[in-house]
Amino acid sequence: MKKNHTPSASPIDNAKLQDLEKNREYGEGQFITTDHGVRINNDHNSLKAGERGPSLLEDFIMREKITHFDHERIPERIVHARGSGAHGYFEAYGNVSQYTKAVFLNDTSVKTPVFVRFSTVAGFKGSTDLARDVRGFAVKFYTQEGNFDLVGNNIPVFFIQDAMKFPDLIHAVKPEPHNEIPQAASAHDTFWDFISLMPESMHMVMWAMSDRAIPRSLRMMEGFGIHTFRLVNENNESVFVKFHWKPKLGTHAVVWDEALKISGNDPDFHRRDLWEAIENGNFPEWELGVQIVPEADEHKYNFDLLDPTKLIPEELVPVTKIGRMVLNRNPDNFFAETEQVAFHPGHVVPGIDFSNDPLLQGRLFSYTDTQLSRLGSPNFHEIPINRTIAPMHNNQRDGHMRQEINVGRVSYSPNSLNNGYPAQAKESEGGFVSVYERVEAHKVRERSESFADHFSHAALFFKSQTPVEQNHIISALRFELSKVETIAIRQRMLGLLSQVDNALANKVAEGLGLAVPAQPEKPMNHGIGADADPQKHEPKPLDKSYQPSDALSMLKNPTVTDTIETRQVAFLCADGVSEASVNALKKALEAKGASAKIIGPHAGNIKTDTGKELKTDFTFFSSSSVVFDAVYIPGAANMAPLESNDNVIEFINDAYRHCKVIGADDGTDKLLSKTTIGNKLADKKEKTLPGIVMGSSKAFADEFISELGKHRIWERESKIVE
Ligand code: HDD
């Protein structure tokens, strides 16, 4: 059989790595040329009739350069436009052959390359990272049996039950069409109008209003495949499966006021954090977990496994860890890799198959379709980042920007001129065979009655949260709904919330200056004919049998860890800062994998009390405590430059407000007295406050590190929403 020429290899094999090396060096010691290889003699001036004369049309060099520039942009993704990517690998633990024949999930000797793209959903490509939003968590596994894409989110459920409603959901959440306001925010009328008429969204709304929607870092998020998928073993036996990603650093978030301020201070906060962690060798890591449900148990639960607005509580079906993923290489080129990568839930390999979840089924159509308009050609699989590392042969031909030069006469099957090749693979030869599922039914446009419980899982989520987390959900709902101008929408939302949890609804209502309606409005009264009622079935009453699930709370989650690895502590310094004070905590932090950043009155260097130069990383003016995990005020020969600086006071006040650990050496009392800390101490007539570590004792560093390991000192905040 003749081989096809493949001009460049897949993005991650050795040949590609060498190519990338070459690309990196490209240009070094080389002449600049046109796209067609002609050396350019002058790249600074267009061709003109005389030095001061008009430009000439014959200037093929300028025309080529400008034409290319004019076409540099491609349409951004209709959703998930804002994203950041990284390369890495996946290693299996080798404990799932009884469930799946997928080689990459079983063979412990294989390191499967991956490319991951994290994203927000609603904002445009240039929007802030810290929008309140679901985060996309899309992983492309370049397996030896073809590409498998796990295109999930950091929230385990979704807003809607049927793909038919996806365009409506997205139209509602995107900036409103008449004035294109607001950017990357759900806090506006059209979003809540839609939600208030869609009771099925209530579970997801609880998650989206929780701190899951404002992660501290992309490296500190869980990931979920959401839908129930199937795993299939060598004997063609199948089980249902839910996929989970569990982050090594634990699941952490920022607080809302902080998120708002980060958006101004560093809109690239998450992108920068991911990039820098990888550049510094702090490779983000997750374990892949599965919840397995035997086919026989399909109808065992009081929710439907096919309903993507429901999750399987981990207490009912535990998560088994089956491998780990490490991200260890930043992209070389954002456009070529992160922008052009094309994910698709329909990219599966033998051993993984779909369930009949109607949201998943719709997605199986949507993703290839969108690439055709976004990447502009059915040949998007040939873009290096999308190429499979498995051998690829078929009779698909031609189309825009075809890269492959297929040789020979044969591009059809069956054929005899190429001895019947490329040939079909039997199942035993790795051919993909769909799950042998019997389906016999009427064609209907209906929702199953088993999808009609919209409130029980929302209530389960809410009651599984700690009071701090519940407060954050209440505050978020108050924030969002107070931005909604139409009072009827606010009221309708209160009606829905009251069906989840009365106390929750009452607290939100208080913040809106409204009362919870005695009788929640029936969503379908709004212009939708009774016959077209999408639900058809009356929403089911609240099922109170669910026990709270710790895994749903970020603070109670059993995987929570007190590591301070990669945390960044701001050291507020000025000339005369005590070198010993700086070095003692810096050393202790670095020993635990955290780092110190010196914030000073100006860029360049400051002088320590011993006369040594200390380089500042940021200034009081150019930075803010919102982009750090904690703050330290070292001792100093002269504290006056800090005491008289409003930015320093705000730095400390924000850190206090956002429940961050603050360490203060001896001699900082006067500075602290000008901050919230001073006010609180004076009010309480106490010497200490939670998470404020004072003094210069030997135990100081240990105490500071132990407090930092708690991520935030929530006691300080407990009274924000009474
Ligand atoms: Fe989607 C992109 C995740 C439902 C249609 N989706 C996209 C991305 C993620 C998800 C992470 C970005 C991939 C990347 O980084 O390039 N989408 C989900 C999840 C869903 C979901 C977890 C529900 C469980 N999506 C969904 C539905 C539809 C789409 C129901 C359509 C019927 N999604 C798309 C899309 C996108 C997309 C329009 C935009 C860009 C792209 O596909 O490549 O086709």
Tab-separated table of N, CA and C in Angstrom, residues 21 24 67 108 115 155 168 198 234 276 283 302 322 368 403 408 431 480 518-519 566 604 614 637-638 658 694:
chain	number	residue	atom	x	y	z
A	21	GLU	N	11.224	23.099	17.568
A	21	GLU	CA	12.559	23.619	17.859
A	21	GLU	C	13.035	24.466	16.689
A	24	ARG	N	11.266	27.669	16.468
A	24	ARG	CA	11.710	28.634	17.453
A	24	ARG	C	12.946	29.368	16.937
A	67	THR	N	-2.105	42.110	2.934
A	67	THR	CA	-3.221	41.179	2.725
A	67	THR	C	-3.231	40.136	3.823
A	108	THR	N	-0.274	1.195	31.499
A	108	THR	CA	0.476	2.099	32.387
A	108	THR	C	1.830	2.493	31.792
A	115	PHE	N	-3.672	18.075	25.199
A	115	PHE	CA	-3.721	19.534	25.142
A	115	PHE	C	-5.016	19.949	25.835
A	155	ILE	N	-18.112	22.610	36.503
A	155	ILE	CA	-19.366	22.426	37.238
A	155	ILE	C	-20.010	21.149	36.685
A	168	ASP	N	-30.902	29.371	22.741
A	168	ASP	CA	-31.680	30.316	23.560
A	168	ASP	C	-30.908	30.715	24.808
A	198	MET	N	-37.164	28.855	33.178
A	198	MET	CA	-36.608	27.520	32.938
A	198	MET	C	-36.264	26.847	34.271
A	234	GLU	N	-13.631	-5.297	26.523
A	234	GLU	CA	-13.293	-6.214	25.423
A	234	GLU	C	-14.456	-7.123	25.050
A	276	GLU	N	2.604	31.198	34.097
A	276	GLU	CA	3.767	31.345	34.978
A	276	GLU	C	4.030	30.065	35.766
A	283	PHE	N	4.115	22.306	37.697
A	283	PHE	CA	3.196	21.759	36.705
A	283	PHE	C	1.843	21.405	37.325
A	302	ASN	N	-33.349	8.099	42.136
A	302	ASN	CA	-34.550	8.909	41.947
A	302	ASN	C	-34.278	10.129	41.062
A	322	ILE	N	-8.444	6.874	38.216
A	322	ILE	CA	-7.926	5.923	37.218
A	322	ILE	C	-6.688	6.444	36.480
A	368	THR	N	-18.588	19.802	15.239
A	368	THR	CA	-17.939	19.802	13.925
A	368	THR	C	-18.502	20.941	13.095
A	403	GLN	N	-3.947	20.114	3.244
A	403	GLN	CA	-2.500	20.019	3.449
A	403	GLN	C	-1.938	18.736	2.852
A	408	GLY	N	-1.994	8.606	-5.719
A	408	GLY	CA	-2.732	7.478	-6.283
A	408	GLY	C	-4.071	7.886	-6.847
A	431	GLY	N	-11.432	-1.625	15.393
A	431	GLY	CA	-12.491	-0.845	14.738
A	431	GLY	C	-13.516	-0.392	15.770
A	480	GLU	N	-26.620	39.778	41.328
A	480	GLU	CA	-27.085	39.556	39.953
A	480	GLU	C	-28.493	40.116	39.762
A	518	ALA	N	-46.178	34.468	47.467
A	518	ALA	CA	-46.819	33.360	48.183
A	518	ALA	C	-47.000	32.176	47.243
A	519	GLN	N	-47.345	32.485	46.011
A	519	GLN	CA	-47.579	31.433	45.025
A	519	GLN	C	-46.594	31.627	43.860
A	566	THR	N	2.848	27.086	45.388
A	566	THR	CA	2.589	28.094	44.334
A	566	THR	C	1.804	29.323	44.829
A	604	GLY	N	12.489	49.066	40.285
A	604	GLY	CA	13.941	49.050	40.479
A	604	GLY	C	14.278	48.439	41.821
A	614	LEU	N	17.500	45.566	47.253
A	614	LEU	CA	16.440	44.560	47.158
A	614	LEU	C	15.559	44.938	45.968
A	637	ALA	N	13.467	49.973	59.581
A	637	ALA	CA	14.054	51.060	60.353
A	637	ALA	C	13.128	52.274	60.305
A	638	ASN	N	12.424	52.409	59.181
A	638	ASN	CA	11.555	53.573	59.020
A	638	ASN	C	10.258	53.133	58.335
A	658	HIS	N	-10.848	40.557	52.145
A	658	HIS	CA	-10.953	39.319	51.360
A	658	HIS	C	-10.485	38.102	52.153
A	694	MET	N	0.996	38.305	64.174
A	694	MET	CA	1.836	39.448	64.546
A	694	MET	C	3.107	38.979	65.232
